[in-house]
Amino acid sequence: MAARETIIILDFGSQYSQLIARRVREAAVYCELLPYHTPAEEVLRLQPRGFILSGGPASVYAADAPHLPDYVLQSGRPVLGICYGMQLLAYHLGGQVDPAPQREYGPARIELTDVDTPLFAGARAAAGNTLTVWMSHGDRITQLPPGFQVLARSANSPIAAMGDVQRHLYGLQFHPEVVHTPQGMQILSAFLYDICGCQGGWTPGNFIEETVQSIRERVGDGQVVCALSGGVDSAVTATLIHRAIGERLTCIFVNTGLMRLGEPEQVVATFRDHLGMRLIAIDATEQFLADLQGVTDPEVKRKRIGARFIRVFEAEAARLGRVDFLAQGTLYPDVIESTAPDRAVAAKIKTHHNVGGLPPDMRFQLIEPLRYLFKDEVRRVGEALGLPRQIVWRHPFPGPGLAVRVLGEVTWERLETLRHADAIFIEELWTSGWYERTAQAFAVLLPVQTVGVMGDSRTYASVVALRAITTEDFMTADWARLPDELLARVSNRIVNEVKGVNRVVYDISSKPPATVEWE
Ligand code: XMP
């Protein structure tokens, strides 16, 4: 297969590095985000069409500042430095970088100079010479490196953008990747298409074709097993593999009894009946509930569920006889090696979340077709594969399922109460058009009873909390500003339709300091 047209983003530790990668992919160009210290051979093997240098928290003059690896400029390929990346270019090419009189953070206006450059041609045509951009920097460039020209100025940054048009080297003091820079996509696209000469074949259709082909080659006449959870990642993984090798894929779906209303039935209907996959569905509800009896500690719940899942899954896989490969829906954010210390920790927490389902002493080889995809790309691939909307747009659902949303002891009755309350909330979100406007939404059954009044009599019954959030990456999140009428309708319906619930509250905590889940 010919080398895929690739842009390399070198990560210098900015909180926006992943966002740059997502924007480049959105522009239909494949890119990889690599730590700045990745060995040269590993980067050059990908035959980059161009480089983007991310921002970062360091100052180029600091003793331990990360530096620009030599191969970047030696390659002769176009380079776009963003924020710290721009300062690195200036520093390494003979310019001057100094602390700005004040740190600049937030929206700013830049004035394009009359230097004619493809980088700003589209933005200029769309918005004129004054652009709104997002700044976030402490240092700034005070003297251009030889060969460079000023492309834009702002009140605080006399050099807000610079370029050496001959050598295709560009620097932006601002962040084109964030939505607060309205012409940011045009600027990035100009770099990719007009400066790096990309053709832009990174589309779901092409991805599917290439991936199906490479799965076929890799698996040969082998057998693959895949754990289906009902979520979009495992659904897309299984569908791609099914396209490639058909009957030689067996999916295993474990009903833990901790799923939402109608979910196990929907998984079987979609994958076995509709998509025609070979699917083994196991109802292990009793085993999971027995393991959870009397348990209230959230971590103990997680551990017991994880351990049981592996045992059930392994027993089924063993029954299949020969299995050569285990398919997993690992995504790119789980794989990216982070250069920011705080995000390295975050990445670890996530891995912990994903252990459920992975046998510890693996006898199989792994297939991870989504390893280089972001979640939004997985959804687009899911749509292109024709998967139902309910699966493609389904919110993330934790491996331990409703066990971490039934606070306190998990019993069948309490699970049923929560399932019904949750189903009402989710149904109302879909019908009001709010499901797709929130990143995650669910109900939680609290372990307290409160007094209420129904008709002429007092009640003493359970409380349900509703949680709905908006977020880009689940590391930080805000509570969704759902309309009052929607909340009122959900509350009304839950209290009227779900036996044993007399009070509904809405969670208005952001993450941090709260987390998304309550346990
Ligand atoms: P928190 O609660 O950590 O959640 O803010 C962030 C995201 O992770 C999901 N989550 C889990 N997913 N196993 C999983 O597979 C877990 O144990 C788990 N705990 C939280 C949560 O639903 C949210 O999307």
PDB file of N, CA and C and ligand atoms in Angstrom, residues 302 349-350 352-355 396-401 404-405 439-440 442 469 474-475 511 514-519, ligand 1:
ATOM      1  N   ARG A 302     -16.291  -2.143  41.111  1.00  0.00           N
ATOM      2  CA  ARG A 302     -15.566  -2.160  39.832  1.00  0.00           C
ATOM      3  C   ARG A 302     -14.707  -3.410  39.695  1.00  0.00           C
ATOM      4  N   ILE A 349      -5.726   6.858  34.196  1.00  0.00           N
ATOM      5  CA  ILE A 349      -7.057   6.637  34.755  1.00  0.00           C
ATOM      6  C   ILE A 349      -7.943   5.982  33.696  1.00  0.00           C
ATOM      7  N   LYS A 350      -7.843   6.505  32.485  1.00  0.00           N
ATOM      8  CA  LYS A 350      -8.640   5.991  31.382  1.00  0.00           C
ATOM      9  C   LYS A 350      -8.323   4.513  31.116  1.00  0.00           C
ATOM     10  N   HIS A 352      -7.284   2.341  33.066  1.00  0.00           N
ATOM     11  CA  HIS A 352      -7.898   1.570  34.128  1.00  0.00           C
ATOM     12  C   HIS A 352      -9.374   1.306  33.790  1.00  0.00           C
ATOM     13  N   HIS A 353     -10.037   2.353  33.244  1.00  0.00           N
ATOM     14  CA  HIS A 353     -11.435   2.191  32.858  1.00  0.00           C
ATOM     15  C   HIS A 353     -11.618   1.094  31.819  1.00  0.00           C
ATOM     16  N   ASN A 354     -10.606   0.926  30.985  1.00  0.00           N
ATOM     17  CA  ASN A 354     -10.798   0.041  29.848  1.00  0.00           C
ATOM     18  C   ASN A 354     -10.366  -1.397  30.082  1.00  0.00           C
ATOM     19  N   VAL A 355      -9.941  -1.717  31.307  1.00  0.00           N
ATOM     20  CA  VAL A 355      -9.424  -3.070  31.499  1.00  0.00           C
ATOM     21  C   VAL A 355     -10.482  -4.144  31.348  1.00  0.00           C
ATOM     22  N   PRO A 396     -21.158   7.641  25.973  1.00  0.00           N
ATOM     23  CA  PRO A 396     -20.343   6.624  26.625  1.00  0.00           C
ATOM     24  C   PRO A 396     -21.073   6.034  27.826  1.00  0.00           C
ATOM     25  N   PHE A 397     -20.815   4.765  28.073  1.00  0.00           N
ATOM     26  CA  PHE A 397     -21.455   4.078  29.198  1.00  0.00           C
ATOM     27  C   PHE A 397     -20.348   3.325  29.924  1.00  0.00           C
ATOM     28  N   PRO A 398     -20.205   3.496  31.231  1.00  0.00           N
ATOM     29  CA  PRO A 398     -19.066   2.889  31.917  1.00  0.00           C
ATOM     30  C   PRO A 398     -19.138   1.366  31.909  1.00  0.00           C
ATOM     31  N   GLY A 399     -17.983   0.734  31.845  1.00  0.00           N
ATOM     32  CA  GLY A 399     -17.913  -0.735  31.880  1.00  0.00           C
ATOM     33  C   GLY A 399     -18.724  -1.340  33.028  1.00  0.00           C
ATOM     34  N   PRO A 400     -18.611  -0.817  34.255  1.00  0.00           N
ATOM     35  CA  PRO A 400     -19.375  -1.406  35.372  1.00  0.00           C
ATOM     36  C   PRO A 400     -20.867  -1.067  35.313  1.00  0.00           C
ATOM     37  N   GLY A 401     -21.262  -0.334  34.292  1.00  0.00           N
ATOM     38  CA  GLY A 401     -22.687  -0.118  34.039  1.00  0.00           C
ATOM     39  C   GLY A 401     -23.415   0.564  35.183  1.00  0.00           C
ATOM     40  N   VAL A 404     -22.446   1.475  39.149  1.00  0.00           N
ATOM     41  CA  VAL A 404     -21.869   2.688  39.736  1.00  0.00           C
ATOM     42  C   VAL A 404     -22.861   3.858  39.714  1.00  0.00           C
ATOM     43  N   ARG A 405     -24.111   3.553  39.289  1.00  0.00           N
ATOM     44  CA  ARG A 405     -25.153   4.585  39.321  1.00  0.00           C
ATOM     45  C   ARG A 405     -26.266   4.227  40.306  1.00  0.00           C
ATOM     46  N   ALA A 439     -22.981  15.496  25.985  1.00  0.00           N
ATOM     47  CA  ALA A 439     -21.970  14.464  25.746  1.00  0.00           C
ATOM     48  C   ALA A 439     -22.320  13.187  26.495  1.00  0.00           C
ATOM     49  N   GLN A 440     -23.002  13.359  27.607  1.00  0.00           N
ATOM     50  CA  GLN A 440     -23.395  12.197  28.398  1.00  0.00           C
ATOM     51  C   GLN A 440     -24.542  12.625  29.299  1.00  0.00           C
ATOM     52  N   PHE A 442     -27.550  10.806  32.203  1.00  0.00           N
ATOM     53  CA  PHE A 442     -28.030   9.582  32.848  1.00  0.00           C
ATOM     54  C   PHE A 442     -28.685   9.913  34.177  1.00  0.00           C
ATOM     55  N   ILE A 469     -24.085  16.374  30.901  1.00  0.00           N
ATOM     56  CA  ILE A 469     -22.883  17.206  30.794  1.00  0.00           C
ATOM     57  C   ILE A 469     -22.547  17.544  29.345  1.00  0.00           C
ATOM     58  N   PHE A 474     -13.999  14.769  28.219  1.00  0.00           N
ATOM     59  CA  PHE A 474     -14.343  14.066  29.469  1.00  0.00           C
ATOM     60  C   PHE A 474     -13.323  14.269  30.603  1.00  0.00           C
ATOM     61  N   MET A 475     -12.265  14.995  30.319  1.00  0.00           N
ATOM     62  CA  MET A 475     -11.298  15.300  31.389  1.00  0.00           C
ATOM     63  C   MET A 475     -11.834  16.463  32.222  1.00  0.00           C
ATOM     64  N   LYS A 511     -16.921  19.286  36.326  1.00  0.00           N
ATOM     65  CA  LYS A 511     -15.744  18.452  36.584  1.00  0.00           C
ATOM     66  C   LYS A 511     -14.516  19.237  36.157  1.00  0.00           C
ATOM     67  N   ALA A 514     -16.143  17.957  40.756  1.00  0.00           N
ATOM     68  CA  ALA A 514     -16.867  16.681  40.751  1.00  0.00           C
ATOM     69  C   ALA A 514     -16.344  15.826  39.595  1.00  0.00           C
ATOM     70  N   THR A 515     -16.747  14.549  39.540  1.00  0.00           N
ATOM     71  CA  THR A 515     -16.471  13.733  38.363  1.00  0.00           C
ATOM     72  C   THR A 515     -17.786  13.573  37.607  1.00  0.00           C
ATOM     73  N   VAL A 516     -17.741  12.929  36.461  1.00  0.00           N
ATOM     74  CA  VAL A 516     -18.966  12.730  35.692  1.00  0.00           C
ATOM     75  C   VAL A 516     -19.871  11.754  36.442  1.00  0.00           C
ATOM     76  N   GLU A 517     -19.325  10.583  36.756  1.00  0.00           N
ATOM     77  CA  GLU A 517     -20.096   9.587  37.504  1.00  0.00           C
ATOM     78  C   GLU A 517     -20.106   9.961  38.984  1.00  0.00           C
ATOM     79  N   TRP A 518     -21.080   9.386  39.700  1.00  0.00           N
ATOM     80  CA  TRP A 518     -21.162   9.665  41.142  1.00  0.00           C
ATOM     81  C   TRP A 518     -20.350   8.684  41.971  1.00  0.00           C
ATOM     82  N   GLU A 519     -19.981   7.558  41.360  1.00  0.00           N
ATOM     83  CA  GLU A 519     -19.147   6.603  42.104  1.00  0.00           C
ATOM     84  C   GLU A 519     -17.927   6.269  41.281  1.00  0.00           C
TER      85      GLU A 519
HETATM   86  P1  XMP B   1     -15.463  10.305  35.542  1.00  0.00           P
HETATM   87  O1  XMP B   1     -16.536   9.832  36.439  1.00  0.00           O
HETATM   88  O2  XMP B   1     -14.114   9.694  35.828  1.00  0.00           O
HETATM   89  O3  XMP B   1     -15.870   9.787  34.094  1.00  0.00           O
HETATM   90  O4  XMP B   1     -15.404  11.808  35.436  1.00  0.00           O
HETATM   91  C1  XMP B   1     -15.240  10.145  32.886  1.00  0.00           C
HETATM   92  C2  XMP B   1     -15.784   9.247  31.806  1.00  0.00           C
HETATM   93  O5  XMP B   1     -15.394   7.897  32.046  1.00  0.00           O
HETATM   94  C3  XMP B   1     -16.534   7.063  32.222  1.00  0.00           C
HETATM   95  N1  XMP B   1     -16.246   6.116  33.314  1.00  0.00           N
HETATM   96  C4  XMP B   1     -15.944   4.828  33.142  1.00  0.00           C
HETATM   97  N2  XMP B   1     -15.847   4.083  32.020  1.00  0.00           N
HETATM   98  N3  XMP B   1     -15.322   2.175  33.323  1.00  0.00           N
HETATM   99  C5  XMP B   1     -15.534   2.754  32.108  1.00  0.00           C
HETATM  100  O6  XMP B   1     -15.462   2.058  31.101  1.00  0.00           O
HETATM  101  C6  XMP B   1     -15.405   2.850  34.508  1.00  0.00           C
HETATM  102  O7  XMP B   1     -15.181   2.300  35.577  1.00  0.00           O
HETATM  103  C7  XMP B   1     -15.740   4.247  34.400  1.00  0.00           C
HETATM  104  N4  XMP B   1     -15.895   5.243  35.305  1.00  0.00           N
HETATM  105  C8  XMP B   1     -16.219   6.368  34.621  1.00  0.00           C
HETATM  106  C9  XMP B   1     -17.679   8.003  32.570  1.00  0.00           C
HETATM  107  O8  XMP B   1     -18.939   7.435  32.225  1.00  0.00           O
HETATM  108  C10 XMP B   1     -17.303   9.224  31.761  1.00  0.00           C
HETATM  109  O9  XMP B   1     -17.712   9.080  30.402  1.00  0.00           O
END
